[in-house]
């Protein structure tokens, strides 16, 4: 079975930056399945913008490893999804192509930065999509749009062809309406690639199992404290009660390093971004730089005109955090905090097999609600720890508050993505009955 | 505390152009974020090399790569098979 899939959705949520009206596909496990791909993942011959004016007309000459795998397995790549510019945001409002609207309530944001992928899945335009998660960018929009999203263990999915924002934190991962589809997509993309030297050869070949009797579920107090909407906390506690009803045992655990997590995360991701985004100079790709100007003048003029404000703010923050006289206070301290958090997780995983909490501290914000950068950053507090520790984390819908979806987040030991998938599957099967 | 002239200096270092009327807002936002980062002053512990992680090396041998035309196709300005850049001096 091979052919062409016709794809022309009524994209009233602005989920796509580019759609492919006639998407070819070949035979394979995903034959003819429409898959949307976040627009920071390279697709040969299909423009890839990172939702930025600086890459507005960039057409990659090669496929990301995961895209090659999708094509090989018969997926029809039907479009490139909208996102926060370069992945820098929690709402998909920083896109140069306009904000995405949440299909559950179009006056709300879909979350970010993979907001287009989440909206495309939630609206039913595609059954599954790829997102990327640097500090929650798969799990946050999955929670806000009421779908399932998995951030794999760091090193389980190749980042080759992912346009880098913060290499030490980010992973490509699957998003879908069901845990089973998330697992199916994961088994296609988690395949070894020597192009990514941070990868281990640990392929994912798993069919979800709902048998979780005896599973030890760690409940960290830090995930239910200050800043978390009490109704969201209550909804998630009820969901953990469902896991107990299925034979899981809950144990209290603690991640004391959480108090440093958000600051450490923002220091590390902006530092890495300031280095990664230096390549956007209008020379090798992007709009032509004025070669008559001097190097710095040409470079500064182009980047001021083509980067959005949040991208410029993060590049400047990272430049500052790495600059002489400050690197010891910010970057070096953030690395120590990161290691402490990783050790907190290792300690917690001696008593627990998975750790459960809310994905986001609140339900989806209204469009335009978060105007101050720091208050936007603070909403990432429950998702960044998994990226700092490199552990797998899934968000599965677990109820509603004010009619808006809430996500249950389940984190696991490194390379135990299968276990978080099973726990999420058990929950989903139980509540769907 | 960073000042408006610090912000202009950081923008210069980062090669991010910044207009005069953006400077006050960037300064205020930077200071709010840096105030929040102060929590890192309370981090306990020393940096230590990570265990169990090794560098991944390969022999420095030529391998297949993008053909020149494909590598040049996104460049804004080219000349005789090379990418044209602004003058450095």
Short mmCIF file of C-alpha atoms in Angstrom, two decimals:
data_model
loop_
_atom_site.label_atom_id
_atom_site.label_comp_id
_atom_site.label_asym_id
_atom_site.label_seq_id
_atom_site.Cartn_x
_atom_site.Cartn_y
_atom_site.Cartn_z
CA UNK A 1 0.00 0.00 0.00
CA UNK A 2 1.55 3.24 -1.17
CA UNK A 3 0.04 6.41 -2.45
CA UNK A 4 -0.78 10.03 -1.79
CA UNK A 5 -2.81 11.48 1.04
CA UNK A 6 -4.84 14.59 0.30
CA UNK A 7 -4.71 16.98 3.21
CA UNK A 8 -6.52 20.31 3.38
CA UNK A 9 -7.84 20.96 6.88
CA UNK A 10 -9.88 24.01 7.82
CA UNK A 11 -7.09 25.33 10.02
CA UNK A 12 -9.12 27.70 12.18
CA UNK A 13 -6.66 27.35 15.07
CA UNK A 14 -3.55 28.40 13.07
CA UNK A 15 -1.95 25.07 13.98
CA UNK A 16 0.09 24.82 10.77
CA UNK A 17 2.75 27.04 9.25
CA UNK A 18 2.97 24.87 6.12
CA UNK A 19 0.58 22.18 4.89
CA UNK A 20 1.33 19.59 2.22
CA UNK A 21 -1.85 19.19 0.16
CA UNK A 22 -0.64 15.98 -1.45
CA UNK A 23 1.51 13.98 0.93
CA UNK A 24 3.16 10.88 -0.52
CA UNK A 25 3.60 7.74 1.56
CA UNK A 26 4.93 4.21 1.18
CA UNK A 27 4.18 0.84 2.74
CA UNK A 28 4.99 0.22 6.41
CA UNK A 29 3.76 0.20 9.98
CA UNK A 30 2.31 3.73 9.63
CA UNK A 31 1.26 3.40 5.97
CA UNK A 32 -0.96 6.31 5.03
CA UNK A 33 -1.12 7.75 8.56
CA UNK A 34 -1.11 11.57 8.56
CA UNK A 35 1.66 12.85 10.83
CA UNK A 36 2.34 16.53 11.53
CA UNK A 37 5.88 17.63 12.34
CA UNK A 38 6.88 20.60 14.48
CA UNK A 39 8.50 23.28 12.37
CA UNK A 40 11.92 23.09 14.07
CA UNK A 41 12.49 19.55 12.71
CA UNK A 42 14.18 19.46 9.29
CA UNK A 43 12.16 18.10 6.36
CA UNK A 44 13.96 17.83 3.00
CA UNK A 45 12.12 19.91 0.43
CA UNK A 46 9.54 21.27 2.91
CA UNK A 47 10.30 24.67 4.37
CA UNK A 48 11.29 24.68 8.03
CA UNK A 49 10.98 28.04 9.76
CA UNK A 50 11.20 27.55 13.55
CA UNK A 51 8.31 30.06 13.42
CA UNK A 52 10.89 32.78 12.82
CA UNK A 53 11.22 35.43 10.10
CA UNK A 54 14.94 34.64 10.01
CA UNK A 55 14.19 31.19 8.51
CA UNK A 56 11.02 32.22 6.66
CA UNK A 57 12.17 30.75 3.34
CA UNK A 58 14.63 28.08 4.54
CA UNK A 59 14.16 24.72 2.80
CA UNK A 60 16.36 22.04 4.41
CA UNK A 61 18.50 19.99 2.03
CA UNK A 62 18.16 16.90 4.26
CA UNK A 63 15.70 15.10 6.56
CA UNK A 64 16.07 14.89 10.33
CA UNK A 65 16.72 11.27 11.38
CA UNK A 66 13.20 10.99 12.85
CA UNK A 67 11.64 12.29 9.63
CA UNK A 68 13.55 9.69 7.60
CA UNK A 69 12.20 7.01 9.96
CA UNK A 70 8.63 8.32 9.59
CA UNK A 71 8.87 8.26 5.80
CA UNK A 72 10.39 4.75 5.84
CA UNK A 73 7.48 3.45 7.93
CA UNK A 74 4.90 4.88 5.55
CA UNK A 75 3.82 8.03 7.42
CA UNK A 76 2.42 10.82 5.25
CA UNK A 77 4.02 14.08 6.41
CA UNK A 78 1.11 16.44 5.98
CA UNK A 79 2.48 19.64 7.42
CA UNK A 80 4.74 21.62 9.66
CA UNK A 81 3.22 22.90 12.86
CA UNK A 82 3.26 26.32 14.43
CA UNK A 83 5.31 26.87 17.58
CA UNK A 84 6.86 29.52 19.77
CA UNK A 85 9.74 31.09 17.83
CA UNK A 86 12.70 28.67 18.17
CA UNK A 87 10.73 26.91 20.93
CA UNK A 88 11.06 29.89 23.26
CA UNK A 89 7.72 30.19 25.00
CA UNK A 90 4.96 28.43 26.91
CA UNK A 91 1.96 29.63 24.91
CA UNK A 92 2.79 29.57 21.15
CA UNK A 93 2.20 33.33 21.14
CA UNK A 94 5.80 34.21 20.19
CA UNK A 95 5.42 32.69 16.69
CA UNK A 96 6.18 35.08 13.83
CA UNK A 97 3.21 33.42 12.08
CA UNK A 98 0.68 34.43 14.73
CA UNK A 99 -0.59 32.62 17.82
CA UNK A 100 -2.24 29.19 17.85
CA UNK A 101 -5.68 28.86 19.46
CA UNK A 102 -6.66 26.03 21.78
CA UNK A 103 -9.29 23.79 20.11
CA UNK A 104 -10.91 23.15 23.52
CA UNK A 105 -11.54 26.90 23.96
CA UNK A 106 -10.30 29.22 21.19
CA UNK A 107 -9.99 32.16 23.63
CA UNK A 108 -7.21 30.20 25.36
CA UNK A 109 -3.62 29.41 24.38
CA UNK A 110 -2.77 25.80 23.46
CA UNK A 111 0.38 25.93 25.60
CA UNK A 112 3.81 25.77 24.10
CA UNK A 113 6.10 25.59 22.54
CA UNK A 114 4.68 22.62 20.53
CA UNK A 115 1.26 24.32 20.51
CA UNK A 116 0.62 23.74 16.80
CA UNK A 117 1.28 19.99 17.08
CA UNK A 118 -1.03 19.74 20.12
CA UNK A 119 -3.80 21.78 18.46
CA UNK A 120 -3.56 19.76 15.22
CA UNK A 121 -4.01 16.53 17.20
CA UNK A 122 -6.71 17.89 19.54
CA UNK A 123 -8.70 19.30 16.59
CA UNK A 124 -8.59 15.92 14.85
CA UNK A 125 -6.61 17.20 11.81
CA UNK A 126 -4.03 14.42 12.40
CA UNK A 127 -3.98 11.37 14.69
CA UNK A 128 -0.40 12.01 15.76
CA UNK A 129 2.36 14.60 15.63
CA UNK A 130 5.97 15.18 16.61
CA UNK A 131 6.85 17.86 19.12
CA UNK A 132 10.04 18.81 20.91
CA UNK A 133 10.49 19.32 24.64
CA UNK A 134 13.29 21.48 26.09
CA UNK A 135 11.58 22.45 29.34
CA UNK A 136 8.03 21.12 28.92
CA UNK A 137 7.23 22.00 25.31
CA UNK A 138 5.53 18.65 24.58
CA UNK A 139 3.89 18.07 27.98
CA UNK A 140 2.53 21.61 28.53
CA UNK A 141 0.53 21.80 25.27
CA UNK A 142 -0.54 18.16 25.68
CA UNK A 143 -1.96 19.07 29.11
CA UNK A 144 -3.60 22.32 27.94
CA UNK A 145 -5.20 20.72 24.86
CA UNK A 146 -6.27 17.46 26.56
CA UNK A 147 -4.03 15.04 24.61
CA UNK A 148 -1.11 12.73 25.45
CA UNK A 149 2.55 13.75 25.02
CA UNK A 150 5.82 12.00 25.88
CA UNK A 151 9.21 13.59 26.47
CA UNK A 152 11.55 10.62 26.02
CA UNK A 153 14.65 9.96 28.08
CA UNK A 154 17.49 12.22 26.96
CA UNK A 155 19.46 10.14 24.44
CA UNK A 156 16.63 7.87 23.34
CA UNK A 157 15.58 9.77 20.18
CA UNK A 158 18.04 11.27 17.69
CA UNK A 159 18.30 15.06 17.61
CA UNK A 160 20.00 15.01 14.19
CA UNK A 161 18.16 17.54 12.05
CA UNK A 162 16.43 19.21 14.99
CA UNK A 163 17.32 22.90 14.77
CA UNK A 164 19.05 23.31 18.12
CA UNK A 165 17.87 25.59 20.90
CA UNK A 166 19.33 23.99 24.08
CA UNK A 167 21.07 20.74 23.14
CA UNK A 168 21.65 19.35 26.63
CA UNK A 169 17.93 19.52 27.50
CA UNK A 170 15.83 18.91 24.41
CA UNK A 171 14.30 15.77 22.94
CA UNK A 172 11.92 15.08 20.06
CA UNK A 173 8.84 13.15 21.18
CA UNK A 174 5.40 11.84 20.17
CA UNK A 175 2.00 13.49 20.73
CA UNK A 176 -1.40 11.83 20.07
CA UNK A 177 -4.93 11.46 21.40
CA UNK A 178 -4.23 8.07 23.01
CA UNK A 179 -1.34 6.52 24.92
CA UNK A 180 -1.34 3.67 22.42
CA UNK A 181 -0.71 6.03 19.50
CA UNK A 182 2.01 7.86 21.45
CA UNK A 183 3.64 4.47 22.02
CA UNK A 184 3.28 3.51 18.33
CA UNK A 185 4.92 6.74 17.19
CA UNK A 186 7.66 6.35 19.80
CA UNK A 187 8.49 2.89 18.48
CA UNK A 188 9.06 4.41 15.03
CA UNK A 189 11.27 7.34 16.11
CA UNK A 190 13.36 5.76 18.90
CA UNK A 191 15.97 4.12 16.66
CA UNK A 192 19.73 4.51 16.97
CA UNK A 193 21.46 7.16 14.87
CA UNK A 194 25.26 7.52 14.90
CA UNK A 195 24.84 11.16 13.79
CA UNK A 196 23.76 12.05 17.35
CA UNK A 197 26.67 11.34 19.67
CA UNK A 198 24.51 11.90 22.77
CA UNK A 199 22.36 8.91 21.80
CA UNK A 200 22.42 5.39 23.18
CA UNK A 201 21.35 2.33 21.20
CA UNK A 202 18.21 1.62 23.24
CA UNK A 203 15.39 1.16 20.72
CA UNK A 204 11.81 1.36 21.98
CA UNK A 205 9.80 -1.75 21.07
CA UNK A 206 6.87 -1.86 23.40
CA UNK A 207 3.16 -2.47 23.49
CA UNK A 208 1.52 -0.70 26.42
CA UNK A 209 0.35 -2.92 29.29
CA UNK A 210 -2.29 -1.81 31.79
CA UNK A 211 -1.08 -4.15 34.52
CA UNK A 212 0.43 -1.87 37.16
CA UNK A 213 -0.26 -3.94 40.30
CA UNK A 214 2.52 -3.31 42.80
CA UNK A 215 3.87 -0.24 40.95
CA UNK A 216 5.30 2.24 43.47
CA UNK A 217 4.11 5.77 42.63
CA UNK A 218 6.14 8.55 44.25
CA UNK A 219 4.23 11.70 45.15
CA UNK A 220 6.54 14.70 45.66
CA UNK A 221 5.15 17.38 47.99
CA UNK A 222 6.92 20.03 45.89
CA UNK A 223 4.53 19.30 42.99
CA UNK A 224 1.46 20.20 45.05
CA UNK A 225 2.65 23.32 46.83
CA UNK A 226 2.69 27.07 46.35
CA UNK A 227 1.77 28.32 42.90
CA UNK A 228 -0.23 25.21 41.98
CA UNK A 229 -3.96 25.86 41.55
CA UNK A 230 -5.56 23.82 44.38
CA UNK A 231 -8.26 22.54 42.04
CA UNK A 232 -5.58 21.26 39.62
CA UNK A 233 -3.76 19.63 42.56
CA UNK A 234 -7.01 17.99 43.69
CA UNK A 235 -7.78 16.67 40.19
CA UNK A 236 -4.31 15.12 39.97
CA UNK A 237 -4.58 13.60 43.46
CA UNK A 238 -7.82 11.96 42.35
CA UNK A 239 -6.00 10.55 39.30
CA UNK A 240 -3.29 9.13 41.55
CA UNK A 241 -6.15 7.56 43.54
CA UNK A 242 -7.23 5.80 40.33
CA UNK A 243 -3.72 4.32 40.01
CA UNK A 244 -4.01 3.11 43.62
CA UNK A 245 -7.32 1.52 42.75
CA UNK A 246 -5.46 -0.44 40.06
CA UNK A 247 -3.07 -1.89 42.63
CA UNK A 248 -0.32 0.77 42.65
CA UNK A 249 1.12 1.89 46.01
CA UNK A 250 1.86 5.55 46.68
CA UNK A 251 4.95 6.67 48.57
CA UNK A 252 5.92 10.20 49.58
CA UNK A 253 9.13 11.40 47.88
CA UNK A 254 10.96 14.72 47.83
CA UNK A 255 12.85 16.72 45.21
CA UNK A 256 14.39 19.46 47.40
CA UNK A 257 16.40 20.81 44.46
CA UNK A 258 13.12 22.02 42.93
CA UNK A 259 13.68 25.42 44.53
CA UNK A 260 16.63 25.94 42.20
CA UNK A 261 15.19 24.15 39.18
CA UNK A 262 13.61 27.02 37.31
CA UNK A 263 16.54 29.44 37.71
CA UNK A 264 19.02 26.71 36.76
CA UNK A 265 16.92 25.79 33.74
CA UNK A 266 16.66 29.35 32.43
CA UNK A 267 20.38 30.00 32.92
CA UNK A 268 21.33 26.80 31.07
CA UNK A 269 18.81 27.08 28.22
CA UNK A 270 19.53 30.75 27.50
CA UNK A 271 23.29 30.12 27.65
CA UNK A 272 23.02 27.28 25.15
CA UNK A 273 20.65 29.36 23.00
CA UNK A 274 23.06 32.30 22.86
CA UNK A 275 25.64 29.99 21.35
CA UNK A 276 23.30 27.96 19.11
CA UNK A 277 21.52 30.94 17.59
CA UNK A 278 24.77 32.67 16.66
CA UNK A 279 24.57 30.70 13.40
CA UNK A 280 21.63 32.80 12.21
CA UNK A 281 23.63 35.52 10.55
CA UNK A 282 22.04 35.63 7.10
CA UNK A 283 25.17 34.16 5.49
CA UNK A 284 24.69 30.40 5.01
CA UNK A 285 20.88 30.53 5.21
CA UNK A 286 18.15 33.01 5.92
CA UNK A 287 17.53 36.34 4.26
CA UNK A 288 20.60 37.69 2.49
CA UNK A 289 22.80 39.84 4.68
CA UNK A 290 23.99 43.16 3.25
CA UNK A 291 27.59 42.27 2.34
CA UNK A 292 28.50 45.92 1.84
CA UNK A 293 28.12 46.65 5.57
CA UNK A 294 30.76 45.67 8.14
CA UNK A 295 30.31 42.24 9.77
CA UNK A 296 28.89 43.40 13.11
CA UNK A 297 26.71 46.12 11.60
CA UNK A 298 25.20 43.73 9.05
CA UNK A 299 24.73 41.03 11.65
CA UNK A 300 23.08 43.29 14.25
CA UNK A 301 20.73 44.95 11.77
CA UNK A 302 19.54 41.62 10.39
CA UNK A 303 19.03 39.98 13.78
CA UNK A 304 17.14 42.98 15.16
CA UNK A 305 14.82 42.95 12.16
CA UNK A 306 14.26 39.17 11.92
CA UNK A 307 14.30 37.79 15.49
CA UNK A 308 11.29 38.36 17.75
CA UNK A 309 11.61 40.06 21.13
CA UNK A 310 11.58 36.90 23.27
CA UNK A 311 14.36 35.32 21.16
CA UNK A 312 16.48 38.46 21.46
CA UNK A 313 15.82 38.61 25.20
CA UNK A 314 16.94 34.99 25.70
CA UNK A 315 20.06 35.37 23.54
CA UNK A 316 21.01 38.45 25.60
CA UNK A 317 20.31 36.67 28.92
CA UNK A 318 22.51 33.76 27.88
CA UNK A 319 25.25 36.04 26.66
CA UNK A 320 25.18 37.79 30.04
CA UNK A 321 25.09 34.52 32.05
CA UNK A 322 28.21 33.30 30.20
CA UNK A 323 30.11 36.61 30.22
CA UNK A 324 33.39 37.19 32.05
CA UNK A 325 32.75 37.93 35.72
CA UNK A 326 29.25 36.37 35.77
CA UNK A 327 29.71 32.82 34.43
CA UNK A 328 30.78 31.53 37.86
CA UNK A 329 27.76 33.02 39.58
CA UNK A 330 25.19 31.90 37.02
CA UNK A 331 26.28 29.16 34.60
CA UNK A 332 28.57 27.22 36.97
CA UNK A 333 26.02 27.39 39.83
CA UNK A 334 23.24 26.27 37.50
CA UNK A 335 25.25 23.19 36.54
CA UNK A 336 25.71 22.28 40.23
CA UNK A 337 21.98 22.79 40.83
CA UNK A 338 21.26 20.58 37.83
CA UNK A 339 23.39 17.75 39.21
CA UNK A 340 21.72 18.09 42.62
CA UNK A 341 18.30 17.72 41.00
CA UNK A 342 19.45 14.66 39.05
CA UNK A 343 20.62 13.15 42.37
CA UNK A 344 17.29 14.04 44.01
CA UNK A 345 15.53 12.03 41.29
CA UNK A 346 17.93 9.10 41.67
CA UNK A 347 17.22 9.07 45.41
CA UNK A 348 13.46 9.29 44.87
CA UNK A 349 13.59 6.44 42.34
CA UNK A 350 15.00 4.10 45.00
CA UNK A 351 11.60 4.25 46.73
CA UNK A 352 9.39 4.79 43.70
CA UNK A 353 9.11 3.33 40.18
CA UNK A 354 7.42 6.41 38.76
CA UNK A 355 6.81 9.91 40.12
CA UNK A 356 3.41 11.55 39.67
CA UNK A 357 2.26 15.16 39.80
CA UNK A 358 0.47 17.80 37.75
CA UNK A 359 2.01 18.65 34.36
CA UNK A 360 1.17 22.35 34.67
CA UNK A 361 0.31 24.39 37.77
CA UNK A 362 -2.84 25.82 36.15
CA UNK A 363 -5.17 25.26 33.21
CA UNK A 364 -4.58 27.02 29.85
CA UNK A 365 -4.10 30.80 30.05
CA UNK A 366 -6.18 33.27 28.08
CA UNK A 367 -4.53 34.59 24.90
CA UNK A 368 -2.51 37.67 25.87
CA UNK A 369 -2.73 36.90 29.59
CA UNK A 370 1.01 36.38 30.16
CA UNK A 371 2.69 39.63 29.21
CA UNK A 372 5.60 39.63 31.64
CA UNK A 373 8.45 37.22 30.72
CA UNK A 374 9.22 36.13 34.30
CA UNK A 375 5.61 35.17 35.07
CA UNK A 376 5.58 33.09 31.86
CA UNK A 377 8.85 31.37 32.87
CA UNK A 378 7.40 30.51 36.31
CA UNK A 379 4.66 28.39 34.74
CA UNK A 380 7.35 25.88 33.61
CA UNK A 381 8.26 24.92 37.18
CA UNK A 382 6.74 21.41 37.12
CA UNK A 383 8.10 20.39 33.69
CA UNK A 384 11.74 21.59 33.72
CA UNK A 385 12.98 19.13 36.39
CA UNK A 386 12.58 16.14 34.01
CA UNK A 387 14.69 17.92 31.38
CA UNK A 388 17.39 18.84 33.90
CA UNK A 389 17.52 15.21 35.10
CA UNK A 390 17.19 13.71 31.59
CA UNK A 391 14.35 11.40 32.67
CA UNK A 392 11.27 10.39 30.63
CA UNK A 393 7.98 12.15 31.41
CA UNK A 394 4.49 11.75 29.96
CA UNK A 395 1.38 13.92 30.28
CA UNK A 396 -2.01 12.20 30.08
CA UNK A 397 -5.40 13.96 30.40
CA UNK A 398 -6.92 13.43 33.86
CA UNK A 399 -10.00 15.61 34.11
CA UNK A 400 -11.05 19.24 33.83
CA UNK A 401 -11.12 22.42 35.89
CA UNK A 402 -13.42 25.21 34.65
CA UNK A 403 -14.07 23.05 31.60
CA UNK A 404 -10.37 23.07 30.66
CA UNK A 405 -8.12 19.97 30.53
CA UNK A 406 -5.69 19.04 33.30
CA UNK A 407 -2.67 16.79 32.69
CA UNK A 408 -1.32 14.05 34.97
CA UNK A 409 2.48 13.96 34.65
CA UNK A 410 4.30 10.65 35.18
CA UNK A 411 8.10 10.64 35.30
CA UNK A 412 10.34 7.57 35.28
CA UNK A 413 13.92 6.42 35.60
CA UNK A 414 16.26 7.09 32.68
CA UNK A 415 15.53 4.65 29.83
CA UNK A 416 12.31 3.45 31.49
CA UNK A 417 10.04 5.24 29.03
CA UNK A 418 8.08 1.97 28.77
CA UNK A 419 7.11 2.17 32.43
CA UNK A 420 5.70 5.73 32.25
CA UNK A 421 3.81 4.70 29.11
CA UNK A 422 2.31 1.69 30.95
CA UNK A 423 1.27 3.77 33.96
CA UNK A 424 -0.36 6.37 31.68
CA UNK A 425 -2.03 3.58 29.67
CA UNK A 426 -3.42 1.92 32.81
CA UNK A 427 -4.90 5.25 33.95
CA UNK A 428 -6.34 6.06 30.52
CA UNK A 429 -7.93 2.59 30.08
CA UNK A 430 -9.49 2.75 33.52
CA UNK A 431 -11.09 6.19 33.14
CA UNK A 432 -12.29 5.50 29.58
CA UNK A 433 -14.25 2.45 30.63
CA UNK B 1 21.36 45.23 39.06
CA UNK B 2 22.05 45.94 35.41
CA UNK B 3 21.84 49.47 33.99
CA UNK B 4 20.63 50.68 30.62
CA UNK B 5 24.21 51.00 29.45
CA UNK B 6 24.87 47.37 30.54
CA UNK B 7 21.94 46.29 28.37
CA UNK B 8 23.35 48.16 25.37
CA UNK B 9 26.72 46.51 26.00
CA UNK B 10 25.19 43.00 26.25
CA UNK B 11 23.27 43.59 23.01
CA UNK B 12 26.55 44.57 21.38
CA UNK B 13 28.29 41.41 22.68
CA UNK B 14 25.40 39.24 21.49
CA UNK B 15 25.26 40.97 18.09
CA UNK B 16 21.59 41.70 18.72
CA UNK B 17 20.61 45.13 17.49
CA UNK B 18 18.58 47.08 20.03
CA UNK B 19 16.76 50.37 19.52
CA UNK B 20 16.88 53.23 22.04
CA UNK B 21 13.21 52.90 22.93
CA UNK B 22 13.56 49.16 23.73
CA UNK B 23 16.36 49.67 26.27
CA UNK B 24 14.30 50.73 29.34
CA UNK B 25 11.88 47.77 29.07
CA UNK B 26 14.66 45.23 28.48
CA UNK B 27 16.48 46.67 31.53
CA UNK B 28 13.43 46.32 33.80
CA UNK B 29 12.71 42.76 32.60
CA UNK B 30 16.38 41.75 32.93
CA UNK B 31 16.50 42.99 36.51
CA UNK B 32 13.34 41.10 37.48
CA UNK B 33 14.77 37.90 35.98
CA UNK B 34 18.22 38.39 37.57
CA UNK B 35 16.56 39.01 40.95
CA UNK B 36 14.89 35.64 40.55
CA UNK B 37 18.21 34.01 39.55
CA UNK B 38 19.66 35.11 42.92
CA UNK B 39 18.24 31.89 44.39
CA UNK B 40 21.24 30.19 42.74
CA UNK B 41 23.48 31.87 45.36
CA UNK B 42 22.05 29.32 47.84
CA UNK B 43 23.01 26.24 45.78
CA UNK B 44 25.11 23.85 47.87
CA UNK B 45 27.85 21.68 46.42
CA UNK B 46 30.83 21.93 44.13
CA UNK B 47 30.98 21.16 40.46
CA UNK B 48 32.39 17.71 39.77
CA UNK B 49 32.91 15.78 36.57
CA UNK B 50 29.96 13.57 35.68
CA UNK B 51 30.53 9.80 36.07
CA UNK B 52 29.73 7.23 33.47
CA UNK B 53 29.87 9.65 30.55
CA UNK B 54 32.53 9.42 27.86
CA UNK B 55 33.21 11.41 24.73
CA UNK B 56 32.20 9.84 21.44
CA UNK B 57 35.00 10.10 18.91
CA UNK B 58 35.47 8.81 15.40
CA UNK B 59 38.39 8.60 13.01
CA UNK B 60 38.91 11.84 11.09
CA UNK B 61 38.20 10.28 7.72
CA UNK B 62 36.22 11.79 4.84
CA UNK B 63 32.65 10.53 4.70
CA UNK B 64 29.76 11.23 2.35
CA UNK B 65 28.30 14.69 2.91
CA UNK B 66 25.98 17.22 1.28
CA UNK B 67 26.95 18.09 -2.28
CA UNK B 68 28.20 21.65 -2.70
CA UNK B 69 25.10 22.82 -4.64
CA UNK B 70 22.79 21.58 -1.87
CA UNK B 71 24.91 23.27 0.80
CA UNK B 72 24.77 26.58 -1.09
CA UNK B 73 21.10 26.55 -1.99
CA UNK B 74 19.92 28.48 1.09
CA UNK B 75 22.73 31.05 1.10
CA UNK B 76 21.55 34.58 0.33
CA UNK B 77 24.64 35.49 -1.62
CA UNK B 78 27.18 33.25 -3.37
CA UNK B 79 30.08 33.70 -5.80
CA UNK B 80 31.94 30.99 -7.75
CA UNK B 81 30.68 28.21 -5.50
CA UNK B 82 31.46 30.08 -2.28
CA UNK B 83 29.25 31.79 0.27
CA UNK B 84 29.64 35.55 0.34
CA UNK B 85 29.90 37.20 3.78
CA UNK B 86 30.12 40.82 4.89
CA UNK B 87 33.61 42.26 5.22
CA UNK B 88 35.32 41.57 8.52
CA UNK B 89 37.82 44.47 8.45
#
